[in-house]
């Protein structure tokens, strides 16, 4: 199936292009990029130009920043194309829900992808926790923003999410592995004095009964990334580390194998299209929206890239 990538930035080059190349279901037929796209691949400067010139391309993968993704997704859906959304799926919850309705009315597939859910240890963690009684969950998701988003001003602008851009990866795993949903009860958000999005966040969730989930996100991490989730249960401790790539239960490393996160996403996208189905789970983004609604704002030192 011919597919087009819209927005040829770092994530597209590093993850989407290789995943498409390795997937027998897709062929990268075109790109949309004002910077020239990819060598050897047909490029269009705008999505409208692509949609008009290439009616034979039935699917598009939107990899631009979330602030501008809604307009592009709406146009693609209106043109009858299947759409895959890079995470986060939109700049607001209402955008995502609107796109879901539009896709269903148009009879096309909409896939709000969460790449961290495809990390090697996540599915096994979900299965192991399904019949356990959970007593507590601790999330630590900390990295250096200068390493992962150098010079990317959009992450500091409204809709760019700030530290929730990586933090939502943890929330996407959390909402996948817990046997029952949780909701946010309080948050503390640290905003640099010169930025519109937070650089750190402390969150507390509950299931409404006995379970408490504590999360710490921080973009000021030095000395290596920390991407881990620890779950205490009546049958022992489960740990997901390296962003979900490694799973340990008690002292035993489970050594889970995986074809990779983005290959799994494209495999799922192809399956959804074949089934005439969509997959639009907004729950991680809802948690982020709740954090901005309930969060106590703390001013911290200015951040300079």
PDB file of N, CA and C in Angstrom, residues 19 28 44 48 51 55 74 84 88 123 167 170-171 173 183 209 214 228 238 240 271 276 295 302 305:
ATOM      1  N   UNK A  19      10.887   1.961   9.547  1.00  0.00           N
ATOM      2  CA  UNK A  19       9.784   1.044   9.835  1.00  0.00           C
ATOM      3  C   UNK A  19       8.963   0.757   8.581  1.00  0.00           C
ATOM      4  N   UNK A  28       6.761   3.550   0.843  1.00  0.00           N
ATOM      5  CA  UNK A  28       6.833   5.001   1.000  1.00  0.00           C
ATOM      6  C   UNK A  28       6.811   5.650  -0.385  1.00  0.00           C
ATOM      7  N   UNK A  44       6.205  16.852  -1.824  1.00  0.00           N
ATOM      8  CA  UNK A  44       5.281  17.959  -2.058  1.00  0.00           C
ATOM      9  C   UNK A  44       5.448  18.973  -0.934  1.00  0.00           C
ATOM     10  N   UNK A  48      -2.091  19.636   0.909  1.00  0.00           N
ATOM     11  CA  UNK A  48      -3.114  19.827  -0.118  1.00  0.00           C
ATOM     12  C   UNK A  48      -2.578  19.457  -1.497  1.00  0.00           C
ATOM     13  N   UNK A  51      -2.496  15.626  -1.703  1.00  0.00           N
ATOM     14  CA  UNK A  51      -3.828  15.038  -1.819  1.00  0.00           C
ATOM     15  C   UNK A  51      -4.386  15.227  -3.219  1.00  0.00           C
ATOM     16  N   UNK A  55      -4.063  10.885  -5.731  1.00  0.00           N
ATOM     17  CA  UNK A  55      -5.249  10.195  -5.202  1.00  0.00           C
ATOM     18  C   UNK A  55      -5.020   8.706  -5.000  1.00  0.00           C
ATOM     19  N   UNK A  74      -7.615  16.476   9.462  1.00  0.00           N
ATOM     20  CA  UNK A  74      -8.976  16.731   8.975  1.00  0.00           C
ATOM     21  C   UNK A  74      -9.012  16.750   7.446  1.00  0.00           C
ATOM     22  N   UNK A  84      -2.500   7.977  10.219  1.00  0.00           N
ATOM     23  CA  UNK A  84      -1.774   7.587  11.436  1.00  0.00           C
ATOM     24  C   UNK A  84      -1.209   8.846  12.069  1.00  0.00           C
ATOM     25  N   UNK A  88       2.061  13.113  20.668  1.00  0.00           N
ATOM     26  CA  UNK A  88       0.676  12.973  21.088  1.00  0.00           C
ATOM     27  C   UNK A  88      -0.250  13.204  19.910  1.00  0.00           C
ATOM     28  N   UNK A 123       3.451  -5.619  26.760  1.00  0.00           N
ATOM     29  CA  UNK A 123       2.375  -6.604  26.622  1.00  0.00           C
ATOM     30  C   UNK A 123       2.463  -7.678  27.703  1.00  0.00           C
ATOM     31  N   UNK A 167       6.810  12.505  28.987  1.00  0.00           N
ATOM     32  CA  UNK A 167       6.026  11.956  30.081  1.00  0.00           C
ATOM     33  C   UNK A 167       4.785  11.220  29.616  1.00  0.00           C
ATOM     34  N   UNK A 170       5.173   7.522  29.303  1.00  0.00           N
ATOM     35  CA  UNK A 170       4.947   6.757  30.528  1.00  0.00           C
ATOM     36  C   UNK A 170       3.455   6.567  30.784  1.00  0.00           C
ATOM     37  N   UNK A 171       2.679   7.614  30.546  1.00  0.00           N
ATOM     38  CA  UNK A 171       1.235   7.519  30.767  1.00  0.00           C
ATOM     39  C   UNK A 171       0.578   6.572  29.773  1.00  0.00           C
ATOM     40  N   UNK A 173       1.992   3.845  28.653  1.00  0.00           N
ATOM     41  CA  UNK A 173       2.261   2.513  29.196  1.00  0.00           C
ATOM     42  C   UNK A 173       1.372   2.245  30.400  1.00  0.00           C
ATOM     43  N   UNK A 183      -7.283   7.926  37.943  1.00  0.00           N
ATOM     44  CA  UNK A 183      -7.473   9.326  37.562  1.00  0.00           C
ATOM     45  C   UNK A 183      -6.581  10.211  38.425  1.00  0.00           C
ATOM     46  N   UNK A 209      -9.889   3.656  45.081  1.00  0.00           N
ATOM     47  CA  UNK A 209      -9.929   2.702  46.200  1.00  0.00           C
ATOM     48  C   UNK A 209      -8.591   2.730  46.921  1.00  0.00           C
ATOM     49  N   UNK A 214       2.276   7.381  41.818  1.00  0.00           N
ATOM     50  CA  UNK A 214       3.077   8.606  41.904  1.00  0.00           C
ATOM     51  C   UNK A 214       4.006   8.658  40.701  1.00  0.00           C
ATOM     52  N   UNK A 228      11.376   4.506  33.840  1.00  0.00           N
ATOM     53  CA  UNK A 228      11.022   3.276  34.534  1.00  0.00           C
ATOM     54  C   UNK A 228       9.683   3.389  35.258  1.00  0.00           C
ATOM     55  N   UNK A 238       6.921  -5.713  39.932  1.00  0.00           N
ATOM     56  CA  UNK A 238       7.166  -5.689  38.487  1.00  0.00           C
ATOM     57  C   UNK A 238       7.860  -4.385  38.134  1.00  0.00           C
ATOM     58  N   UNK A 240       9.371  -2.140  34.823  1.00  0.00           N
ATOM     59  CA  UNK A 240       9.641  -1.843  33.423  1.00  0.00           C
ATOM     60  C   UNK A 240      10.701  -0.757  33.389  1.00  0.00           C
ATOM     61  N   UNK A 271      -3.065  -3.560   9.835  1.00  0.00           N
ATOM     62  CA  UNK A 271      -4.140  -4.443  10.285  1.00  0.00           C
ATOM     63  C   UNK A 271      -5.450  -3.678  10.454  1.00  0.00           C
ATOM     64  N   UNK A 276     -10.912  -2.315   8.429  1.00  0.00           N
ATOM     65  CA  UNK A 276     -11.828  -1.186   8.372  1.00  0.00           C
ATOM     66  C   UNK A 276     -12.105  -0.607   9.746  1.00  0.00           C
ATOM     67  N   UNK A 295      -3.184  21.145  38.180  1.00  0.00           N
ATOM     68  CA  UNK A 295      -1.822  21.363  38.637  1.00  0.00           C
ATOM     69  C   UNK A 295      -1.578  22.708  39.300  1.00  0.00           C
ATOM     70  N   UNK A 302      14.738  30.335  34.547  1.00  0.00           N
ATOM     71  CA  UNK A 302      14.550  30.325  33.094  1.00  0.00           C
ATOM     72  C   UNK A 302      15.358  29.208  32.437  1.00  0.00           C
ATOM     73  N   UNK A 305      18.241  27.093  25.795  1.00  0.00           N
ATOM     74  CA  UNK A 305      18.730  25.946  25.047  1.00  0.00           C
ATOM     75  C   UNK A 305      20.222  26.073  24.752  1.00  0.00           C
TER      76      UNK A 305
END
